[in-house]
Short mmCIF file of C-alpha atoms and ligand atoms in Angstrom, two decimals:
data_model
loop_
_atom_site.label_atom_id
_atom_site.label_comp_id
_atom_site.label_asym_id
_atom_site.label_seq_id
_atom_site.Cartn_x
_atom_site.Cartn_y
_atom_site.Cartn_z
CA UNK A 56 -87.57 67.57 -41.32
CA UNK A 57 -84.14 68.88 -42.01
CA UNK A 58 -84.99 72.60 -41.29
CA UNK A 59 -85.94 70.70 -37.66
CA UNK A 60 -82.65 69.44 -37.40
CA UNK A 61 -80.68 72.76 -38.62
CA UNK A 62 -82.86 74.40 -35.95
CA UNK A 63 -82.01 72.15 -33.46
CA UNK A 64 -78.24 72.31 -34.28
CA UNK A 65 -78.34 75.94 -34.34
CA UNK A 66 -79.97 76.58 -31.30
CA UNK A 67 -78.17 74.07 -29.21
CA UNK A 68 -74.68 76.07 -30.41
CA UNK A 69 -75.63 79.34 -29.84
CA UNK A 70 -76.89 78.19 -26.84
CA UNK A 71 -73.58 76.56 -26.20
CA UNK A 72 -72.23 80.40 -26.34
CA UNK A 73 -74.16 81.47 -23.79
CA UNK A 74 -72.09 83.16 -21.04
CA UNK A 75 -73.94 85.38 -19.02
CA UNK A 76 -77.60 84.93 -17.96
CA UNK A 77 -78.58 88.20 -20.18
CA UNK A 78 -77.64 86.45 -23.36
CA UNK A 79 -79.07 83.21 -22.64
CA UNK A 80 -82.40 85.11 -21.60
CA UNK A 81 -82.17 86.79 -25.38
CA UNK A 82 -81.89 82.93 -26.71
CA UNK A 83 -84.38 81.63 -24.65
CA UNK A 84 -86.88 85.11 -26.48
CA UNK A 85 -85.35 84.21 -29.87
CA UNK A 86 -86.48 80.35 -29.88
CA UNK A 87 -89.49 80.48 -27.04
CA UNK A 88 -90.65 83.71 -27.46
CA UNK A 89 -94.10 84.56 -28.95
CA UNK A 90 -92.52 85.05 -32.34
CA UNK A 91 -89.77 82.26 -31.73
CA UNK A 92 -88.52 79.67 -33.80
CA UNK A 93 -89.43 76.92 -31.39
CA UNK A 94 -93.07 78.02 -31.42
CA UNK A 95 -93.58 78.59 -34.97
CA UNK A 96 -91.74 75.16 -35.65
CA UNK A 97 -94.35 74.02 -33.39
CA UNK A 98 -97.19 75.79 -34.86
CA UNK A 99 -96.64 74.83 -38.35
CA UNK A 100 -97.09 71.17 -37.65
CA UNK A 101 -100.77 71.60 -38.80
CA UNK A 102 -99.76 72.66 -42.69
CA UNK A 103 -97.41 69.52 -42.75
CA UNK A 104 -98.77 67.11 -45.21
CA UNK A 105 -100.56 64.61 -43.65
CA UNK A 106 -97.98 61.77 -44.32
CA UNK A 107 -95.14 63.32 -42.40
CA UNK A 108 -97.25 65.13 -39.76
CA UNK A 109 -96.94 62.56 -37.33
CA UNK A 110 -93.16 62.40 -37.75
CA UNK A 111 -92.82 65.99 -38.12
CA UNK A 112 -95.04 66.31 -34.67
CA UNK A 113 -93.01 64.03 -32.92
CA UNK A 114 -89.88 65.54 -33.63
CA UNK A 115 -90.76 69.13 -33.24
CA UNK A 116 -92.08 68.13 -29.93
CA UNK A 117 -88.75 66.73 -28.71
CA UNK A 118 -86.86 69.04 -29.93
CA UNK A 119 -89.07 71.89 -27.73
CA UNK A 120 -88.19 69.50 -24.59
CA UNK A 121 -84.84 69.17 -25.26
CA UNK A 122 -83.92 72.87 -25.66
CA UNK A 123 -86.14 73.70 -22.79
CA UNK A 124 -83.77 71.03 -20.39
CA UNK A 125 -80.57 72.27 -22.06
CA UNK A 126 -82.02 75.79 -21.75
CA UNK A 127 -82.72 75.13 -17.83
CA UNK A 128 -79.48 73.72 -17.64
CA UNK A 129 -77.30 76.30 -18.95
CA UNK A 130 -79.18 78.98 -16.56
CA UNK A 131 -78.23 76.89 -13.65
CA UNK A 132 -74.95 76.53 -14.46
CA UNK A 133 -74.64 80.25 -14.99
CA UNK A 134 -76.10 81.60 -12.15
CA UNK A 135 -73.70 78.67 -10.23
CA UNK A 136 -71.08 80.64 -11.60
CA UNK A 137 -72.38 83.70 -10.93
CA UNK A 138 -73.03 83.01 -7.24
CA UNK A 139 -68.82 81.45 -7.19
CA UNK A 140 -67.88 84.56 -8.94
CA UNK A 141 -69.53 86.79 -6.06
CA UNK A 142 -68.35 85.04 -3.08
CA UNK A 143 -64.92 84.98 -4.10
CA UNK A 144 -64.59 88.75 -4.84
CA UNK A 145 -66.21 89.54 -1.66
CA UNK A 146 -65.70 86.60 0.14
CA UNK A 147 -67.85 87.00 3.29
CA UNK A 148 -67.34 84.29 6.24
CA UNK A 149 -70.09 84.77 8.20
CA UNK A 150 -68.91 82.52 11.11
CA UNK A 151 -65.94 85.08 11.70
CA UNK A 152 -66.47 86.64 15.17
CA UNK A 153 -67.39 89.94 14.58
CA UNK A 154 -65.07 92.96 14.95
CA UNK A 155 -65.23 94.68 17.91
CA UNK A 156 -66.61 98.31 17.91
CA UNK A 157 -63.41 100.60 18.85
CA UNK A 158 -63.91 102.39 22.51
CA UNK A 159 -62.84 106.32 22.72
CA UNK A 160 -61.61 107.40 25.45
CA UNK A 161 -60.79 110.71 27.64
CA UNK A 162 -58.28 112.71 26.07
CA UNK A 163 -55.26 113.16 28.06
CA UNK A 164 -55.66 116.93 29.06
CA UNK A 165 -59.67 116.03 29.80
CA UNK A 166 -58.11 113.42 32.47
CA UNK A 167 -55.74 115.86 33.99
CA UNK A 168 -58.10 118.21 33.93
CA UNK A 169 -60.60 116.00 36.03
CA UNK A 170 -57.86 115.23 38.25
CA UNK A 171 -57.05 119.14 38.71
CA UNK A 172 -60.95 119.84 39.38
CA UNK A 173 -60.89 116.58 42.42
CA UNK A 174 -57.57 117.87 43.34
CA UNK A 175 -59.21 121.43 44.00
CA UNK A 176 -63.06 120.06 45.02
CA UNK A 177 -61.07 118.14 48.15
CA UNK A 178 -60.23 121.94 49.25
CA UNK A 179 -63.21 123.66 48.53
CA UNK A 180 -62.86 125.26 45.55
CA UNK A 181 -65.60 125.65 43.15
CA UNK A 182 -65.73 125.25 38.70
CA UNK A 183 -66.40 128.50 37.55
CA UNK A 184 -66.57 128.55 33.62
CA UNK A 185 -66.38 132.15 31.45
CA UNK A 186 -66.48 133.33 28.44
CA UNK A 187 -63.65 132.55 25.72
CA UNK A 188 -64.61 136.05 23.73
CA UNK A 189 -63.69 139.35 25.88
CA UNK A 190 -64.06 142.38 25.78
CA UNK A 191 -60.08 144.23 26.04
CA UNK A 192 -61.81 145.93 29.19
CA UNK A 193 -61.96 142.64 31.06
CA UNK A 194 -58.94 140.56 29.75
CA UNK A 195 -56.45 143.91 30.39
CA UNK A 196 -57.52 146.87 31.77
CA UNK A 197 -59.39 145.96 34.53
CA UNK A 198 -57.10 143.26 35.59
CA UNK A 199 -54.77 146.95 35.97
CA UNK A 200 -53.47 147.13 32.26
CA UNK A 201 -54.62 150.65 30.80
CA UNK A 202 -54.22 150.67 27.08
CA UNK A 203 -50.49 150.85 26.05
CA UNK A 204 -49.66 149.22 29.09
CA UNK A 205 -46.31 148.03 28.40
CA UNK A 206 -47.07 144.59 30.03
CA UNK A 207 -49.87 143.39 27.23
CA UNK A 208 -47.02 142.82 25.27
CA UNK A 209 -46.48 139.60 27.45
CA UNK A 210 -50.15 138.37 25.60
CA UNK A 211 -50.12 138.33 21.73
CA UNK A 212 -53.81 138.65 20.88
CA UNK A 213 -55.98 137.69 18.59
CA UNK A 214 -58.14 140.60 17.68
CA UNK A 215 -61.97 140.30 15.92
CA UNK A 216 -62.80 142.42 13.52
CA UNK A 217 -65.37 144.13 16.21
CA UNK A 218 -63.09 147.13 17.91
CA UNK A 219 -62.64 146.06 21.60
CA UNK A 220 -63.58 142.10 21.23
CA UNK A 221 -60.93 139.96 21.17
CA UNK A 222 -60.35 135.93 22.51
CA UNK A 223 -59.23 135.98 25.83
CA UNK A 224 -55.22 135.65 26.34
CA UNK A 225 -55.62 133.77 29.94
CA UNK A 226 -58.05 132.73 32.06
CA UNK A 227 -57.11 135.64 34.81
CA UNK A 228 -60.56 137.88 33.36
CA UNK A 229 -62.50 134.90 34.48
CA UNK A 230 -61.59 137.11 37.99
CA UNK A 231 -63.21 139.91 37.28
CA UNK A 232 -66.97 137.92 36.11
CA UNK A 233 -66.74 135.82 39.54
CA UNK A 234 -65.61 138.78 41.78
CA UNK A 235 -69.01 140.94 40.42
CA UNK A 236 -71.01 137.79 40.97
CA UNK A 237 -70.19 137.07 44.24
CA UNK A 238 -69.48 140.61 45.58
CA UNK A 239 -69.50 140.85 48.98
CA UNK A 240 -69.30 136.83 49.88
CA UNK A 241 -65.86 135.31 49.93
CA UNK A 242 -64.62 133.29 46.90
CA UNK A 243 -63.07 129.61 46.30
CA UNK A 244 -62.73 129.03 42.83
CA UNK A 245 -60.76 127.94 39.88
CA UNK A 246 -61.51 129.51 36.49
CA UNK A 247 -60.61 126.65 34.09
CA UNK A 248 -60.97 127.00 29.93
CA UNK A 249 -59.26 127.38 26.44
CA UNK A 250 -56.77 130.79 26.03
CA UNK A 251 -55.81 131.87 22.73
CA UNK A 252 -52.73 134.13 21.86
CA UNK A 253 -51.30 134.97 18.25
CA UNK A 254 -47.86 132.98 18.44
CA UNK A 255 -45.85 131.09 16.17
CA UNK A 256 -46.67 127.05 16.64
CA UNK A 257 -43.71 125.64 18.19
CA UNK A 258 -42.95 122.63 20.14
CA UNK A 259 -43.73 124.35 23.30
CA UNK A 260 -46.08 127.10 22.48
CA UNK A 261 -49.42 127.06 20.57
CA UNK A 262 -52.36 129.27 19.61
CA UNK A 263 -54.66 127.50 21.48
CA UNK A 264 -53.69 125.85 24.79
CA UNK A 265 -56.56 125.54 28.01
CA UNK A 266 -55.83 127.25 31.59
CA UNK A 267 -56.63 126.79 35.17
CA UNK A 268 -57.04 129.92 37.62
CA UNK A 269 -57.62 130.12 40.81
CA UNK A 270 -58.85 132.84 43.01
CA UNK A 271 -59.04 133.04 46.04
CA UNK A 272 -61.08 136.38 48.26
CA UNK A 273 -61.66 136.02 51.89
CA UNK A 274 -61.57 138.54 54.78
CA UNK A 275 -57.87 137.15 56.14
CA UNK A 276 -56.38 135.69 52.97
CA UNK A 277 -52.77 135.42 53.06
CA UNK A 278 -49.35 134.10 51.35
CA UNK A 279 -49.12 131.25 53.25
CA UNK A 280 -52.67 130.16 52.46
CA UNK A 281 -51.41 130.57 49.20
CA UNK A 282 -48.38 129.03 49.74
CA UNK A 283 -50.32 126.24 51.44
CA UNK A 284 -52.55 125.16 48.11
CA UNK A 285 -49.75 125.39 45.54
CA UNK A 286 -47.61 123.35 47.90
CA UNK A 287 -50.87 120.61 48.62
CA UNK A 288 -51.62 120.43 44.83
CA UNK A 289 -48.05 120.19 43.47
CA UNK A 290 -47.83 117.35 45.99
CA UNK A 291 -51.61 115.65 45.20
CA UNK A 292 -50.73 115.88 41.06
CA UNK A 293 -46.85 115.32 41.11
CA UNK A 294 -45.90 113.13 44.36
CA UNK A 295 -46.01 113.62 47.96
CA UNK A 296 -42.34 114.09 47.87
CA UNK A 297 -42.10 117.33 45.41
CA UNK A 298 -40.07 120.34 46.71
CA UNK A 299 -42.07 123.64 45.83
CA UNK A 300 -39.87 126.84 45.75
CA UNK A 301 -41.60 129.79 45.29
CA UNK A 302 -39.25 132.87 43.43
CA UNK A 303 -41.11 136.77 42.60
CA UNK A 304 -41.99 137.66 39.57
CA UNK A 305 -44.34 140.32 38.37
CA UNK A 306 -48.09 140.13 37.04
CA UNK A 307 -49.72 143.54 36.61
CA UNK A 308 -53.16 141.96 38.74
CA UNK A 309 -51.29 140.68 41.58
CA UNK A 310 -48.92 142.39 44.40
CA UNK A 311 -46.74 141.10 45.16
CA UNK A 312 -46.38 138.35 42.20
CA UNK A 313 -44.74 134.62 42.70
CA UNK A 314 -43.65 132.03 39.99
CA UNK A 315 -43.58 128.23 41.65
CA UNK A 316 -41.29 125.53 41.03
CA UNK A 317 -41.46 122.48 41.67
CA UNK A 318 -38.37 120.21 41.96
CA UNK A 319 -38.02 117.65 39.53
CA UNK A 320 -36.53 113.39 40.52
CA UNK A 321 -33.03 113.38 39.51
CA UNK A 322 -33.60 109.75 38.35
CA UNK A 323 -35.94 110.92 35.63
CA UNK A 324 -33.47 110.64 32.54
CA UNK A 325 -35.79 113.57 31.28
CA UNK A 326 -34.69 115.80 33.96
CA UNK A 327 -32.24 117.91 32.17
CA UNK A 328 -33.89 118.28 29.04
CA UNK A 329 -37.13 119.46 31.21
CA UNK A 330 -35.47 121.65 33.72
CA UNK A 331 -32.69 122.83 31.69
CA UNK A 332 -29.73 121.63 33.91
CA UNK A 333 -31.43 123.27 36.99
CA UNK A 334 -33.63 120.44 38.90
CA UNK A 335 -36.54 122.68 39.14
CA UNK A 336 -39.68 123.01 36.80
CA UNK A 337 -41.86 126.26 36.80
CA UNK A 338 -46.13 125.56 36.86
CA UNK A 339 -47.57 128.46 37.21
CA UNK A 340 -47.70 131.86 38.30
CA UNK A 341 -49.35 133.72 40.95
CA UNK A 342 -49.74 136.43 43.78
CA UNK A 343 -52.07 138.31 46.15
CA UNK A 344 -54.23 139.99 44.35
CA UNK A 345 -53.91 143.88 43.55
CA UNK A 346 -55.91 146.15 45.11
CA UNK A 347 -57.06 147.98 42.05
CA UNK A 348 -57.90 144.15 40.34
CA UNK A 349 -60.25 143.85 44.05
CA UNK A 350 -61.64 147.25 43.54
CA UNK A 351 -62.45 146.53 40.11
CA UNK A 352 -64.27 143.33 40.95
CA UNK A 353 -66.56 145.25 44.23
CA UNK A 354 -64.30 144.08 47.26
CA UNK A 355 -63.06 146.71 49.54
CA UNK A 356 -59.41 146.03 49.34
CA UNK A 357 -58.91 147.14 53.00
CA UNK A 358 -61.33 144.77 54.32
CA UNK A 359 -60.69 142.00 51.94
CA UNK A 360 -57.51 140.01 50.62
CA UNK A 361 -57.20 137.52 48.05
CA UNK A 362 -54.65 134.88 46.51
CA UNK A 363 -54.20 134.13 42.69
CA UNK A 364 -52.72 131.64 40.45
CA UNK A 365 -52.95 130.27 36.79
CA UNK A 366 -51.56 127.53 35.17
CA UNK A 367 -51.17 126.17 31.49
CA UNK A 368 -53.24 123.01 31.68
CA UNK A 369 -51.25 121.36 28.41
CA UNK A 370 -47.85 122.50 30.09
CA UNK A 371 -48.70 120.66 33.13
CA UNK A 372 -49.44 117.49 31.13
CA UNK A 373 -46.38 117.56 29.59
CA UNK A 374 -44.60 117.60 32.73
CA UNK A 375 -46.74 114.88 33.97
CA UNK A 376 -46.11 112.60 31.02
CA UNK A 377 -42.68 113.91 29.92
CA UNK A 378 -44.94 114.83 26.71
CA UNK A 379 -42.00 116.66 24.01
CA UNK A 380 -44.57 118.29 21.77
CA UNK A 381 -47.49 120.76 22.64
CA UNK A 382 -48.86 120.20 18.87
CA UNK A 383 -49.35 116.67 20.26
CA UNK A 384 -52.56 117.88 21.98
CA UNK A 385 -54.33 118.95 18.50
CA UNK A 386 -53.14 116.52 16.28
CA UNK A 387 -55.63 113.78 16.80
CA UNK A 388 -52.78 111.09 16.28
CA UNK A 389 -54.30 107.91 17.59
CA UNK A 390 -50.91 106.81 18.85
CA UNK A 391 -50.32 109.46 20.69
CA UNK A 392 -53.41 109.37 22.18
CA UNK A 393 -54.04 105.85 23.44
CA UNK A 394 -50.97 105.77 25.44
CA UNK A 395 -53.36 107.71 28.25
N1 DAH B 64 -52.66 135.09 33.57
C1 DAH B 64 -51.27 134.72 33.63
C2 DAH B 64 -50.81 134.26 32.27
O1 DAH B 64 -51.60 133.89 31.48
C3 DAH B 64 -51.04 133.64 34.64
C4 DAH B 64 -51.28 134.13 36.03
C5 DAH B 64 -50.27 134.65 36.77
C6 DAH B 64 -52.53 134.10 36.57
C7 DAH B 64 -50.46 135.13 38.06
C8 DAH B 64 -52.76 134.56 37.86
C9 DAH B 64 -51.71 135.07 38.59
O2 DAH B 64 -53.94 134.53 38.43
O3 DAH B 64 -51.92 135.53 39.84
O4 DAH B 64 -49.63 134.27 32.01
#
């Protein structure tokens, strides 16, 4: 009888020191389990002298119940406990509204872009897309660069380690893929894509920046159709109130060769910075094409003429958005780029 009550004691204190539900499970094997305590208690009321049996019986018997309730109660209050312990490290209110899945959206040069291509659709130009890796045939010489031309110095290039392949420097090859195409049919397209030249990363200039060409090849093409389109798309992308002033310059593929301004409002407190003092913004450059660049694409340059142009797509943007940093374009700064 007083092993039954040293058991009892025993098992009610160590059950007592229970903490986690792995160590009351061990109790539970060490006083319940085939070979428990409990049990054999249990079992050994049969070699009991027959006097105290019945006492013996009785008591082993409540003892059993009442370590099987305090057992049951101790695992509820642990896994209580357990379940608190969870929900306050990861609390979890699941009547929060849930959080709204973020939208993307068009990058900035994509939109201009878009808005270049309707600009040009409304006059009947067409997308033409070429390749980004060219061969130094069709990015120089036949645009009428002959090796050590000293006017590929004006496009640092990124070579491959293939003699002769290199990523294009401008757009202006695109040219010579359409004009072989389309050979003898007159052309309205612009030539739109990434460019790649070998420069030091600055504020204004990277290694990779995207273009738009035009071309132009009809049988009575002429400067002031040129004229014309600059002058209707400066107006369509900038304001219908934009100046364009048109100054030479010199491009080895066209004769002769134009750079176009366009004026820039005086009330724009960027205007200095952007034009440097002298109200007027350059966008792009352009000409009638050269006769050798026509021969080289299968027009006849005495029966056909043609007009010209490329423009930096990111340095257009800028000017649009009085943007300060080309590097702004690649660098993915989520600021930046939900301001468009
Ligand atoms: N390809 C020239 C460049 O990257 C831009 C250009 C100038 C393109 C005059 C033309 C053009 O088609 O006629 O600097």
């Amino acid at each position: 009888m007083s092993d039954l009550a040293t058991l009892e004691q025993r098992a009610k204190t160590e059950l007592a020191g229970c903490n986690i539900e792995a160590a009351l499970r061990a109790w539970n094997t060490k006083y319940f389990g085939k070979t428990g305590e409990v049990l054999a208690a249990l079992k050994a009321i049969g070699s009991v002298p027959h006097e105290q049996r019945k006492a013996y019986g009785q008591d082993a018997n409540r003892i059993k119940e009442t370590l099987t309730r305090a057992y049951e109660d101790r695992l509820a209050v642990l896994k209580e406990r357990a379940l608190n312990a969870s929900l306050t490290a990861n609390p979890l209110d699941v009547t929060l509204p849930g959080r709204p899945v973020q939208r993307g959206r068009l990058h900035v040069a994509t939109q201009i872009m878009r808005q270049i291509y309707s600009v040009f659709a409304d006059m009947g130009f067409q997308v033409y897309r070429t390749r980004e890796v060219e061969d130094d045939l069709t990015n120089f010489e036949l645009l009428n660069m002959p090796p050590h031309h000293p006017a590929r110095d004006m496009w640092d290039t990124f070579h491959t380690t293939t003699p002769g392949v290199i990523l294009r420097t401008h757009t202006s090859p695109g040219q010579i893929h359409v004009m072989r195409e389309c050979c003898p049919d007159p052309i309205r397209v612009i030539l739109p894509g990434m460019c790649y030249r070998y420069e030091a990363i600055t504020t204004r200039s990277e290694i990779q920046f995207q273009q738009v060409e035009g071309l132009v090849i009809g049988a009575h093409v002429t400067m002031a159709d040129l004229k014309g389109t600059i002058t209707a798309f400066a107006r369509r992308l900038f304001g219908q109130e934009r100046q364009v002033r048109i100054r030479s310059s010199y491009f080895p593929f066209t004769e002769p060769s134009i750079e176009v301004d366009i004026d820039w409002p005086k009330d724009d407190p960027n205007a200095d910075r952007l034009t440097k003092g002298t109200g007027w913004l350059e966008i792009m450059g352009a000409g009638m094409v050269h006769p050798v660049v026509l021969r080289n694409g299968g027009y006849d340059p005495v029966k056909f003429s043609g007009f010209a142009f490329g423009m930096g797509l990111q340095r257009i943007t800028m000017l649009k958005y009085a943007i300060d940093d080309i590097r702004q374009f690649w660098g993915n700064d989520l600021r930046f780029l939900r301001q468009f």
